[in-house]
Structure formats: structure tokens, C-alpha cells
Amino acid sequence: MRYYAVLDTNVLVSALIRWKSLPGAVAMESLIGRITPLLNEEIVAEYREVLHRPKLRFPGEAVDAFINGMIKRGVFVDADPLEEYLPDPKDAVFYEVVMEARKSDDAYLVTDNVKHFPVKSFVVTPREMMEILDSDEV
């Protein structure tokens, strides 16, 4: 089964810091596995800006290859702004994209900062996303 998911930038940062981790497993699933990344231009721009920050020291070629892989497998979603309050307005685009995708498909928002989003069953941590994927194999 294929799953649709918006990956919060913090999940990608954690994945690139330590590939053999739950965020790394989610990232790998988005590149070659059962997760189809949900994207839009604003999300891709944030991925590029954050992952290329000098303080993170990620190799530029690796970051570009990673983002390009997500774009290649991803689905771009045009989403309208929502009226729902979020503690960090910069997170709104991630929530808007997942809400738009959920109009036609089951979709998840994967984040290490669940407190930044409304409490919803589809807003999950990397661990929860991997549990969802693993439960599909049974």
C-alpha cells in the first residue's frame, strides 16, 4: 500500500543528521518506499533553505540529490490558506497541504513537533508513521 505524507522540515534535518534513525527510515520510505511525498513550491523552498544552512554542514550535493529525489517521487498539491490557528505560522503550509490532500486521499503530516499542529490522528511522529507502515505488512 502507498501512503501520502507531508514531511516537516525537522524530520528531514533529523534524517540527514542520523540516517539510521526513525526520521531516516521515514525519509528513506519517501525516496524509495511506500511514502509518496506531498509537496508544493513553498515546502521545497523551505527544504532547500534549511538543509543548505552552513551551520548544519550537510554536503550541498547530497542535499540537492535528496530534495530532487523527493520531487521526482512527490505529488505537488495546491492548497488554499486555512483559518485554523497554528502556534508557528511558518508551519501553516505543511498543514494546508495535508488538509488539501485529505480531501481526496488518506494523507499524513509527519513531524517531530506535533505540538505545533492541531491534535489530529493524521499528524504523526516519525515513530508513529513507521508503525503505520509496519502494521500494513501484517
mmCIF file of C-alpha atoms in Angstrom:
data_model
loop_
_atom_site.group_PDB
_atom_site.id
_atom_site.type_symbol
_atom_site.label_atom_id
_atom_site.label_comp_id
_atom_site.label_asym_id
_atom_site.label_seq_id
_atom_site.Cartn_x
_atom_site.Cartn_y
_atom_site.Cartn_z
ATOM 1 C CA MET A 1 0.000 0.000 0.000
ATOM 2 C CA ARG A 2 1.190 3.519 -0.763
ATOM 3 C CA TYR A 3 0.859 6.328 1.755
ATOM 4 C CA TYR A 4 0.839 10.074 1.130
ATOM 5 C CA ALA A 5 2.677 12.288 3.603
ATOM 6 C CA VAL A 6 3.920 15.807 4.099
ATOM 7 C CA LEU A 7 7.290 15.653 5.842
ATOM 8 C CA ASP A 8 8.007 18.560 8.164
ATOM 9 C CA THR A 9 11.468 20.018 7.633
ATOM 10 C CA ASN A 10 12.558 18.951 11.125
ATOM 11 C CA VAL A 11 12.117 15.310 10.090
ATOM 12 C CA LEU A 12 14.476 15.807 7.139
ATOM 13 C CA VAL A 13 17.070 17.578 9.291
ATOM 14 C CA SER A 14 16.986 14.716 11.797
ATOM 15 C CA ALA A 15 17.197 12.170 8.969
ATOM 16 C CA LEU A 16 20.264 13.802 7.448
ATOM 17 C CA ILE A 17 21.954 14.109 10.831
ATOM 18 C CA ARG A 18 21.416 10.421 11.541
ATOM 19 C CA TRP A 19 20.215 8.303 8.646
ATOM 20 C CA LYS A 20 19.834 5.175 10.808
ATOM 21 C CA SER A 21 17.003 6.634 12.857
ATOM 22 C CA LEU A 22 13.214 6.778 12.709
ATOM 23 C CA PRO A 23 13.279 10.079 10.774
ATOM 24 C CA GLY A 24 15.858 8.466 8.476
ATOM 25 C CA ALA A 25 13.559 5.497 7.912
ATOM 26 C CA VAL A 26 10.673 7.831 7.044
ATOM 27 C CA ALA A 27 12.931 9.784 4.666
ATOM 28 C CA MET A 28 14.063 6.551 3.013
ATOM 29 C CA GLU A 29 10.448 5.456 2.584
ATOM 30 C CA SER A 30 9.778 8.789 0.857
ATOM 31 C CA LEU A 31 12.650 8.224 -1.567
ATOM 32 C CA ILE A 32 12.270 4.540 -2.431
ATOM 33 C CA GLY A 33 9.417 3.134 -0.394
ATOM 34 C CA ARG A 34 5.754 3.313 0.427
ATOM 35 C CA ILE A 35 5.508 7.045 1.156
ATOM 36 C CA THR A 36 4.663 9.446 -1.640
ATOM 37 C CA PRO A 37 5.835 12.913 -0.551
ATOM 38 C CA LEU A 38 3.286 15.706 -0.722
ATOM 39 C CA LEU A 39 4.922 18.970 -1.751
ATOM 40 C CA ASN A 40 4.399 22.463 -3.048
ATOM 41 C CA GLU A 41 6.835 25.157 -4.125
ATOM 42 C CA GLU A 42 6.898 26.776 -0.671
ATOM 43 C CA ILE A 43 7.749 23.482 1.054
ATOM 44 C CA VAL A 44 10.520 22.699 -1.441
ATOM 45 C CA ALA A 45 11.939 26.217 -0.972
ATOM 46 C CA GLU A 46 11.979 25.732 2.800
ATOM 47 C CA TYR A 47 13.683 22.341 2.447
ATOM 48 C CA ARG A 48 16.382 23.939 0.264
ATOM 49 C CA GLU A 49 16.876 26.949 2.543
ATOM 50 C CA VAL A 50 17.068 24.980 5.792
ATOM 51 C CA LEU A 51 19.066 21.974 4.584
ATOM 52 C CA HIS A 52 21.643 24.227 2.907
ATOM 53 C CA ARG A 53 22.287 26.248 6.080
ATOM 54 C CA PRO A 54 26.034 26.362 6.737
ATOM 55 C CA LYS A 55 25.599 25.521 10.432
ATOM 56 C CA LEU A 56 24.110 22.132 9.509
ATOM 57 C CA ARG A 57 27.156 21.254 7.384
ATOM 58 C CA PHE A 58 25.290 18.911 5.067
ATOM 59 C CA PRO A 59 27.096 18.384 1.739
ATOM 60 C CA GLY A 60 25.318 20.506 -0.873
ATOM 61 C CA GLU A 61 25.303 17.745 -3.491
ATOM 62 C CA ALA A 62 23.735 15.299 -1.020
ATOM 63 C CA VAL A 63 21.042 17.813 -0.061
ATOM 64 C CA ASP A 64 20.235 18.535 -3.703
ATOM 65 C CA ALA A 65 20.089 14.817 -4.554
ATOM 66 C CA PHE A 66 17.822 14.185 -1.568
ATOM 67 C CA ILE A 67 15.417 17.019 -2.413
ATOM 68 C CA ASN A 68 15.423 16.122 -6.123
ATOM 69 C CA GLY A 69 14.588 12.528 -5.199
ATOM 70 C CA MET A 70 11.612 13.710 -3.174
ATOM 71 C CA ILE A 71 10.478 15.940 -6.038
ATOM 72 C CA LYS A 72 10.796 13.058 -8.509
ATOM 73 C CA ARG A 73 8.563 10.801 -6.382
ATOM 74 C CA GLY A 74 6.374 13.520 -4.943
ATOM 75 C CA VAL A 75 2.992 14.930 -5.766
ATOM 76 C CA PHE A 76 2.590 18.704 -5.856
ATOM 77 C CA VAL A 77 -0.530 19.981 -4.118
ATOM 78 C CA ASP A 78 -2.016 23.449 -4.474
ATOM 79 C CA ALA A 79 -3.546 24.370 -1.145
ATOM 80 C CA ASP A 80 -5.565 27.347 -0.020
ATOM 81 C CA PRO A 81 -4.759 29.116 3.252
ATOM 82 C CA LEU A 82 -6.684 27.851 6.260
ATOM 83 C CA GLU A 83 -8.177 29.827 9.112
ATOM 84 C CA GLU A 84 -7.024 27.349 11.749
ATOM 85 C CA TYR A 85 -4.610 28.726 14.376
ATOM 86 C CA LEU A 86 -1.101 27.268 14.464
ATOM 87 C CA PRO A 87 1.489 28.266 17.098
ATOM 88 C CA ASP A 88 4.125 28.815 14.387
ATOM 89 C CA PRO A 89 2.700 30.467 11.237
ATOM 90 C CA LYS A 90 5.654 29.101 9.208
ATOM 91 C CA ASP A 91 4.202 25.614 9.737
ATOM 92 C CA ALA A 92 0.897 26.542 8.092
ATOM 93 C CA VAL A 93 1.946 25.436 4.601
ATOM 94 C CA PHE A 94 2.597 21.867 5.790
ATOM 95 C CA TYR A 95 -0.827 21.673 7.417
ATOM 96 C CA GLU A 96 -2.565 23.305 4.447
ATOM 97 C CA VAL A 97 -1.044 20.797 2.005
ATOM 98 C CA VAL A 98 -2.027 17.771 4.093
ATOM 99 C CA MET A 99 -5.550 19.127 4.577
ATOM 100 C CA GLU A 100 -5.941 19.671 0.823
ATOM 101 C CA ALA A 101 -4.621 16.177 0.054
ATOM 102 C CA ARG A 102 -7.016 14.658 2.599
ATOM 103 C CA LYS A 103 -9.953 15.896 0.531
ATOM 104 C CA SER A 104 -9.290 13.036 -1.909
ATOM 105 C CA ASP A 105 -6.761 10.682 -0.260
ATOM 106 C CA ASP A 106 -5.668 9.457 3.130
ATOM 107 C CA ALA A 107 -2.598 11.554 3.977
ATOM 108 C CA TYR A 108 -0.348 12.220 6.955
ATOM 109 C CA LEU A 109 1.750 15.062 8.271
ATOM 110 C CA VAL A 110 4.954 13.661 9.791
ATOM 111 C CA THR A 111 6.657 15.915 12.315
ATOM 112 C CA ASP A 112 8.834 15.835 15.407
ATOM 113 C CA ASN A 113 6.868 18.862 16.654
ATOM 114 C CA VAL A 114 3.302 17.584 16.990
ATOM 115 C CA LYS A 115 2.594 20.376 19.481
ATOM 116 C CA HIS A 116 2.905 22.856 16.579
ATOM 117 C CA PHE A 117 -0.185 21.376 14.922
ATOM 118 C CA PRO A 118 -3.785 20.602 15.877
ATOM 119 C CA VAL A 119 -4.285 17.242 17.596
ATOM 120 C CA LYS A 120 -5.415 15.052 14.724
ATOM 121 C CA SER A 121 -4.943 11.338 14.043
ATOM 122 C CA PHE A 122 -3.114 12.134 10.794
ATOM 123 C CA VAL A 123 -0.500 14.397 12.457
ATOM 124 C CA VAL A 124 2.086 11.818 13.471
ATOM 125 C CA THR A 125 5.662 11.453 14.656
ATOM 126 C CA PRO A 126 8.223 9.504 12.618
ATOM 127 C CA ARG A 127 7.773 6.590 15.050
ATOM 128 C CA GLU A 128 4.003 6.617 14.524
ATOM 129 C CA MET A 129 4.432 6.792 10.740
ATOM 130 C CA MET A 130 6.730 3.773 10.792
ATOM 131 C CA GLU A 131 4.211 1.912 12.984
ATOM 132 C CA ILE A 132 1.512 2.684 10.406
ATOM 133 C CA LEU A 133 3.750 1.358 7.631
ATOM 134 C CA ASP A 134 4.720 -1.709 9.660
ATOM 135 C CA SER A 135 1.092 -2.516 10.514
ATOM 136 C CA ASP A 136 0.373 -2.641 6.791
ATOM 137 C CA GLU A 137 2.819 -5.542 6.418
ATOM 138 C CA VAL A 138 0.952 -7.802 8.834
#
